[in-house]
Amino acid sequence: MSPISVYIIAYNEAEKVADAIRSVAWADEVVVADSHSTDDTVRIAESLGARVVQIPFQGFGRLRNDAVAACTHEWVFSLDSDERCTPEAATEIRALVDKAEHGVYFVPRRNFFLGREIRHSGWYPNYRQPQLFRKSQMGYDISPVHENFELTAGATVGYMQAAIWQYPFKDLAEVVAKMNRYSSLGATKRRQSGSSYGKALTHAIWAFWKHYLFKRGFLDGWPGLVIALSYFEVTFYRYAKAVELAHQAQWEQDWKNVLKR
């Protein structure tokens, strides 16, 4: 049987990392890519047999590439701290690796949020990016957030049937905190150049209706509305923060000029 490495990226995930590691206890190696957590993440991970590597955070694309490089085996399974590998997914992963029909696989995810499973809103099957792959056939670009994957020549892609579970937010405060962080990181991406408040509003409105109406988030009840609103906010602030970055130096100078009056 071909050996499999699992990598888990983490930063101050003491409440989540233990369950994530336990869910991949079947793997031949578990690597926790930590970015200098200040809580008990490292201690918990090491106590469960994971190998912890410290990687300074310079964006998610670089972080994931460095995490993959730290893995010993050719086959890699990516799991975030808020995800859990199910027994069914583990069995299918082993079978796919042994068969090796493809070198890269997308993995469906089932999400649990605000007390219920989210079946719509774009959250199922919720393929975020390939999570099972050969190191030699896939990598990531260096985007700070929402990084894209890059396939090597000749790599083929498959789709798993068994899903993993994700518990993305423990509460609404974490939703807001993550929205704030991701919008700040997204504002630095090249595609945000030329942003305006008009673009911020129009893109945010589209993000809301896309998830609430076209992805049928209204069928998820109140959690579906919260999800759509969170997409509105993160989109609006991503563009608005890009405007701020483009004009910040001038605005600061204008303020200094005001103080001189």
mmCIF file of C-alpha atoms in Angstrom, residues 7-248:
data_model
loop_
_atom_site.group_PDB
_atom_site.id
_atom_site.type_symbol
_atom_site.label_atom_id
_atom_site.label_comp_id
_atom_site.label_asym_id
_atom_site.label_seq_id
_atom_site.Cartn_x
_atom_site.Cartn_y
_atom_site.Cartn_z
ATOM 1 C CA TYR A 7 -0.841 18.019 6.411
ATOM 2 C CA ILE A 8 -2.957 20.292 8.596
ATOM 3 C CA ILE A 9 -2.399 24.054 8.622
ATOM 4 C CA ALA A 10 -2.973 25.687 11.990
ATOM 5 C CA TYR A 11 -2.690 28.912 13.908
ATOM 6 C CA ASN A 12 -4.118 29.094 17.419
ATOM 7 C CA GLU A 13 -6.394 26.120 16.766
ATOM 8 C CA ALA A 14 -6.171 24.469 20.190
ATOM 9 C CA GLU A 15 -9.939 23.913 20.249
ATOM 10 C CA LYS A 16 -10.038 22.156 16.874
ATOM 11 C CA VAL A 17 -6.701 20.565 16.024
ATOM 12 C CA ALA A 18 -7.042 17.485 18.255
ATOM 13 C CA ASP A 19 -10.201 16.235 16.540
ATOM 14 C CA ALA A 20 -8.667 16.961 13.141
ATOM 15 C CA ILE A 21 -5.574 14.890 13.954
ATOM 16 C CA ARG A 22 -7.587 12.030 15.435
ATOM 17 C CA SER A 23 -9.696 11.864 12.280
ATOM 18 C CA VAL A 24 -6.580 11.074 10.196
ATOM 19 C CA ALA A 25 -4.950 8.655 12.632
ATOM 20 C CA TRP A 26 -5.066 6.110 9.786
ATOM 21 C CA ALA A 27 -2.430 8.052 7.811
ATOM 22 C CA ASP A 28 1.234 7.086 7.691
ATOM 23 C CA GLU A 29 2.277 10.605 8.679
ATOM 24 C CA VAL A 30 0.525 13.682 10.047
ATOM 25 C CA VAL A 31 2.275 17.035 9.652
ATOM 26 C CA VAL A 32 0.892 20.113 11.394
ATOM 27 C CA ALA A 33 2.063 23.271 9.636
ATOM 28 C CA ASP A 34 1.915 25.789 12.455
ATOM 29 C CA SER A 35 2.534 29.522 12.098
ATOM 30 C CA HIS A 36 3.886 30.148 15.597
ATOM 31 C CA SER A 37 0.681 29.645 17.543
ATOM 32 C CA THR A 38 0.505 31.297 20.952
ATOM 33 C CA ASP A 39 -1.966 28.814 22.456
ATOM 34 C CA ASP A 40 -1.648 25.049 23.074
ATOM 35 C CA THR A 41 -1.884 24.015 19.406
ATOM 36 C CA VAL A 42 1.694 22.717 19.223
ATOM 37 C CA ARG A 43 1.575 20.839 22.526
ATOM 38 C CA ILE A 44 -1.708 19.158 21.627
ATOM 39 C CA ALA A 45 -0.509 18.200 18.144
ATOM 40 C CA GLU A 46 2.737 16.682 19.383
ATOM 41 C CA SER A 47 0.948 14.803 22.174
ATOM 42 C CA LEU A 48 -1.147 13.079 19.506
ATOM 43 C CA GLY A 49 1.908 12.016 17.490
ATOM 44 C CA ALA A 50 1.837 14.680 14.793
ATOM 45 C CA ARG A 51 5.067 16.238 13.540
ATOM 46 C CA VAL A 52 4.920 20.007 13.890
ATOM 47 C CA VAL A 53 6.793 22.269 11.486
ATOM 48 C CA GLN A 54 6.921 26.034 12.026
ATOM 49 C CA ILE A 55 6.204 28.095 8.909
ATOM 50 C CA PRO A 56 5.933 31.897 9.145
ATOM 51 C CA PHE A 57 2.663 33.054 7.597
ATOM 52 C CA GLN A 58 3.245 34.841 4.279
ATOM 53 C CA GLY A 59 -0.104 34.030 2.719
ATOM 54 C CA PHE A 60 -1.967 30.760 2.334
ATOM 55 C CA GLY A 61 -0.407 29.872 -1.018
ATOM 56 C CA ARG A 62 3.159 29.907 0.335
ATOM 57 C CA LEU A 63 2.023 28.218 3.544
ATOM 58 C CA ARG A 64 0.474 25.298 1.691
ATOM 59 C CA ASN A 65 3.462 24.836 -0.609
ATOM 60 C CA ASP A 66 5.807 24.753 2.387
ATOM 61 C CA ALA A 67 3.502 22.335 4.189
ATOM 62 C CA VAL A 68 3.509 19.976 1.199
ATOM 63 C CA ALA A 69 7.303 20.206 1.011
ATOM 64 C CA ALA A 70 7.482 19.103 4.649
ATOM 65 C CA CYS A 71 5.534 15.920 3.886
ATOM 66 C CA THR A 72 7.637 12.777 3.513
ATOM 67 C CA HIS A 73 5.448 10.740 1.171
ATOM 68 C CA GLU A 74 4.440 11.253 -2.471
ATOM 69 C CA TRP A 75 0.700 11.039 -1.770
ATOM 70 C CA VAL A 76 -0.629 13.928 0.306
ATOM 71 C CA PHE A 77 -4.027 14.571 1.854
ATOM 72 C CA SER A 78 -4.793 18.157 2.898
ATOM 73 C CA LEU A 79 -7.025 18.727 5.922
ATOM 74 C CA ASP A 80 -7.783 22.047 7.595
ATOM 75 C CA SER A 81 -8.108 22.324 11.359
ATOM 76 C CA ASP A 82 -11.862 22.800 11.100
ATOM 77 C CA GLU A 83 -12.314 19.703 8.940
ATOM 78 C CA ARG A 84 -12.783 16.074 9.946
ATOM 79 C CA CYS A 85 -12.004 13.074 7.765
ATOM 80 C CA THR A 86 -14.798 10.515 7.992
ATOM 81 C CA PRO A 87 -14.122 6.742 8.089
ATOM 82 C CA GLU A 88 -15.821 6.455 4.693
ATOM 83 C CA ALA A 89 -13.511 9.078 3.192
ATOM 84 C CA ALA A 90 -10.461 7.398 4.724
ATOM 85 C CA THR A 91 -11.411 4.064 3.167
ATOM 86 C CA GLU A 92 -11.935 5.660 -0.237
ATOM 87 C CA ILE A 93 -8.655 7.574 -0.024
ATOM 88 C CA ARG A 94 -6.712 4.369 0.587
ATOM 89 C CA ALA A 95 -8.460 2.646 -2.313
ATOM 90 C CA LEU A 96 -7.863 5.561 -4.714
ATOM 91 C CA VAL A 97 -4.199 5.836 -3.807
ATOM 92 C CA ASP A 98 -3.651 2.129 -4.379
ATOM 93 C CA LYS A 99 -5.500 2.266 -7.691
ATOM 94 C CA ALA A 100 -3.789 5.546 -8.738
ATOM 95 C CA GLU A 101 -6.144 6.153 -11.654
ATOM 96 C CA HIS A 102 -5.623 9.906 -11.210
ATOM 97 C CA GLY A 103 -2.936 11.942 -9.501
ATOM 98 C CA VAL A 104 -5.240 14.634 -8.130
ATOM 99 C CA TYR A 105 -8.664 14.356 -6.445
ATOM 100 C CA PHE A 106 -11.319 16.801 -5.293
ATOM 101 C CA VAL A 107 -13.013 15.883 -2.015
ATOM 102 C CA PRO A 108 -16.638 16.836 -1.206
ATOM 103 C CA ARG A 109 -17.294 18.559 2.117
ATOM 104 C CA ARG A 110 -20.416 18.631 4.278
ATOM 105 C CA ASN A 111 -20.687 21.725 6.481
ATOM 106 C CA PHE A 112 -22.310 22.177 9.875
ATOM 107 C CA PHE A 113 -23.157 25.761 10.901
ATOM 108 C CA LEU A 114 -25.440 27.397 13.498
ATOM 109 C CA GLY A 115 -26.838 24.073 14.661
ATOM 110 C CA ARG A 116 -27.636 22.438 11.336
ATOM 111 C CA GLU A 117 -26.105 20.858 8.262
ATOM 112 C CA ILE A 118 -25.924 23.325 5.380
ATOM 113 C CA ARG A 119 -27.176 21.592 2.250
ATOM 114 C CA HIS A 120 -27.284 24.614 -0.071
ATOM 115 C CA SER A 121 -25.716 28.111 -0.125
ATOM 116 C CA GLY A 122 -22.858 26.748 -2.244
ATOM 117 C CA TRP A 123 -21.645 24.754 0.768
ATOM 118 C CA TYR A 124 -22.209 21.277 -0.649
ATOM 119 C CA PRO A 125 -20.386 19.537 -2.187
ATOM 120 C CA ASN A 126 -18.139 22.573 -1.543
ATOM 121 C CA TYR A 127 -15.015 21.473 -3.421
ATOM 122 C CA ARG A 128 -12.560 24.130 -2.210
ATOM 123 C CA GLN A 129 -9.562 22.690 -4.084
ATOM 124 C CA PRO A 130 -8.050 19.217 -4.618
ATOM 125 C CA GLN A 131 -7.260 17.725 -1.225
ATOM 126 C CA LEU A 132 -5.758 14.388 -2.251
ATOM 127 C CA PHE A 133 -2.850 14.511 -4.669
ATOM 128 C CA ARG A 134 0.637 13.457 -5.625
ATOM 129 C CA LYS A 135 3.285 15.985 -4.591
ATOM 130 C CA SER A 136 4.806 15.781 -8.069
ATOM 131 C CA GLN A 137 1.525 16.635 -9.797
ATOM 132 C CA MET A 138 0.086 19.613 -7.907
ATOM 133 C CA GLY A 139 1.099 22.804 -6.128
ATOM 134 C CA TYR A 140 -0.388 26.172 -5.204
ATOM 135 C CA ASP A 141 0.083 29.701 -6.472
ATOM 136 C CA ILE A 142 1.324 32.244 -3.957
ATOM 137 C CA SER A 143 -1.903 34.193 -3.503
ATOM 138 C CA PRO A 144 -2.337 35.485 0.061
ATOM 139 C CA VAL A 145 -5.829 33.980 0.331
ATOM 140 C CA HIS A 146 -8.161 31.814 -1.769
ATOM 141 C CA GLU A 147 -5.082 30.404 -3.448
ATOM 142 C CA ASN A 148 -5.454 28.485 -6.695
ATOM 143 C CA PHE A 149 -3.977 25.083 -7.385
ATOM 144 C CA GLU A 150 -1.581 24.397 -10.239
ATOM 145 C CA LEU A 151 -1.294 21.037 -12.003
ATOM 146 C CA THR A 152 1.833 19.718 -13.665
ATOM 147 C CA ALA A 153 1.738 18.601 -17.286
ATOM 148 C CA GLY A 154 -0.095 15.315 -17.730
ATOM 149 C CA ALA A 155 -1.836 15.352 -14.354
ATOM 150 C CA THR A 156 -5.442 14.142 -14.398
ATOM 151 C CA VAL A 157 -8.189 14.995 -11.921
ATOM 152 C CA GLY A 158 -10.799 12.791 -10.249
ATOM 153 C CA TYR A 159 -13.586 13.310 -7.711
ATOM 154 C CA MET A 160 -14.128 11.391 -4.505
ATOM 155 C CA GLN A 161 -17.599 10.207 -3.523
ATOM 156 C CA ALA A 162 -17.271 10.071 0.265
ATOM 157 C CA ALA A 163 -17.387 13.446 1.999
ATOM 158 C CA ILE A 164 -15.418 14.903 4.864
ATOM 159 C CA TRP A 165 -17.032 17.147 7.483
ATOM 160 C CA GLN A 166 -16.288 20.794 8.152
ATOM 161 C CA TYR A 167 -17.242 22.860 11.207
ATOM 162 C CA PRO A 168 -16.078 26.228 9.841
ATOM 163 C CA PHE A 169 -17.182 28.555 12.668
ATOM 164 C CA LYS A 170 -17.791 27.917 16.354
ATOM 165 C CA ASP A 171 -19.848 31.105 16.666
ATOM 166 C CA LEU A 172 -20.748 34.341 14.891
ATOM 167 C CA ALA A 173 -17.770 36.152 16.421
ATOM 168 C CA GLU A 174 -15.504 33.773 14.522
ATOM 169 C CA VAL A 175 -17.450 34.488 11.313
ATOM 170 C CA VAL A 176 -16.780 38.208 11.744
ATOM 171 C CA ALA A 177 -13.122 37.680 12.649
ATOM 172 C CA LYS A 178 -12.499 35.456 9.651
ATOM 173 C CA MET A 179 -14.342 37.838 7.336
ATOM 174 C CA ASN A 180 -12.139 40.680 8.542
ATOM 175 C CA ARG A 181 -8.919 38.700 8.089
ATOM 176 C CA TYR A 182 -9.804 37.302 4.667
ATOM 177 C CA SER A 183 -10.984 40.651 3.315
ATOM 178 C CA SER A 184 -7.675 42.231 4.400
ATOM 179 C CA LEU A 185 -5.661 39.494 2.703
ATOM 180 C CA GLY A 186 -7.860 39.580 -0.398
ATOM 181 C CA ALA A 187 -7.444 43.348 -0.737
ATOM 182 C CA THR A 188 -3.753 42.830 -1.523
ATOM 183 C CA LYS A 189 -4.363 40.530 -4.490
ATOM 184 C CA ARG A 190 -3.509 41.890 -7.931
ATOM 185 C CA ARG A 191 -7.041 41.486 -9.221
ATOM 186 C CA GLN A 192 -8.195 44.083 -6.678
ATOM 187 C CA SER A 193 -6.280 46.850 -8.431
ATOM 188 C CA GLY A 194 -8.594 49.544 -9.731
ATOM 189 C CA SER A 195 -11.155 48.901 -7.006
ATOM 190 C CA SER A 196 -13.776 51.506 -6.150
ATOM 191 C CA TYR A 197 -16.612 51.819 -3.677
ATOM 192 C CA GLY A 198 -19.023 51.314 -6.558
ATOM 193 C CA LYS A 199 -17.365 48.000 -7.382
ATOM 194 C CA ALA A 200 -17.389 47.115 -3.702
ATOM 195 C CA LEU A 201 -21.146 47.563 -3.495
ATOM 196 C CA THR A 202 -22.095 45.914 -6.796
ATOM 197 C CA HIS A 203 -19.855 42.892 -6.236
ATOM 198 C CA ALA A 204 -21.120 42.556 -2.661
ATOM 199 C CA ILE A 205 -24.768 42.631 -3.786
ATOM 200 C CA TRP A 206 -24.032 39.992 -6.411
ATOM 201 C CA ALA A 207 -22.259 37.821 -3.805
ATOM 202 C CA PHE A 208 -25.329 37.988 -1.552
ATOM 203 C CA TRP A 209 -27.847 37.037 -4.229
ATOM 204 C CA LYS A 210 -25.576 34.387 -5.708
ATOM 205 C CA HIS A 211 -25.475 32.480 -2.427
ATOM 206 C CA TYR A 212 -28.941 33.272 -1.114
ATOM 207 C CA LEU A 213 -30.971 32.908 -4.313
ATOM 208 C CA PHE A 214 -29.042 31.160 -7.074
ATOM 209 C CA LYS A 215 -27.304 28.718 -4.710
ATOM 210 C CA ARG A 216 -30.609 28.355 -2.844
ATOM 211 C CA GLY A 217 -29.330 29.551 0.507
ATOM 212 C CA PHE A 218 -32.908 30.495 1.438
ATOM 213 C CA LEU A 219 -33.565 26.762 1.837
ATOM 214 C CA ASP A 220 -31.037 26.695 4.695
ATOM 215 C CA GLY A 221 -33.209 28.976 6.814
ATOM 216 C CA TRP A 222 -31.631 31.611 9.031
ATOM 217 C CA PRO A 223 -28.124 30.106 8.682
ATOM 218 C CA GLY A 224 -28.488 30.532 4.917
ATOM 219 C CA LEU A 225 -29.252 34.215 5.374
ATOM 220 C CA VAL A 226 -26.250 34.654 7.681
ATOM 221 C CA ILE A 227 -24.014 32.941 5.127
ATOM 222 C CA ALA A 228 -25.229 35.190 2.313
ATOM 223 C CA LEU A 229 -24.734 38.291 4.465
ATOM 224 C CA SER A 230 -21.208 37.174 5.354
ATOM 225 C CA TYR A 231 -20.379 36.866 1.649
ATOM 226 C CA PHE A 232 -21.787 40.366 1.150
ATOM 227 C CA GLU A 233 -19.563 41.739 3.899
ATOM 228 C CA VAL A 234 -16.331 39.979 2.984
ATOM 229 C CA THR A 235 -16.754 41.000 -0.659
ATOM 230 C CA PHE A 236 -17.589 44.620 0.127
ATOM 231 C CA TYR A 237 -14.696 45.051 2.541
ATOM 232 C CA ARG A 238 -12.242 43.300 0.219
ATOM 233 C CA TYR A 239 -12.843 45.945 -2.449
ATOM 234 C CA ALA A 240 -13.176 48.810 0.064
ATOM 235 C CA LYS A 241 -9.895 47.865 1.748
ATOM 236 C CA ALA A 242 -8.216 47.786 -1.657
ATOM 237 C CA VAL A 243 -9.407 51.375 -2.173
ATOM 238 C CA GLU A 244 -7.988 52.233 1.234
ATOM 239 C CA LEU A 245 -4.617 50.669 0.402
ATOM 240 C CA ALA A 246 -4.426 52.586 -2.873
ATOM 241 C CA HIS A 247 -5.137 55.948 -1.215
ATOM 242 C CA GLN A 248 -3.858 55.483 2.325
#
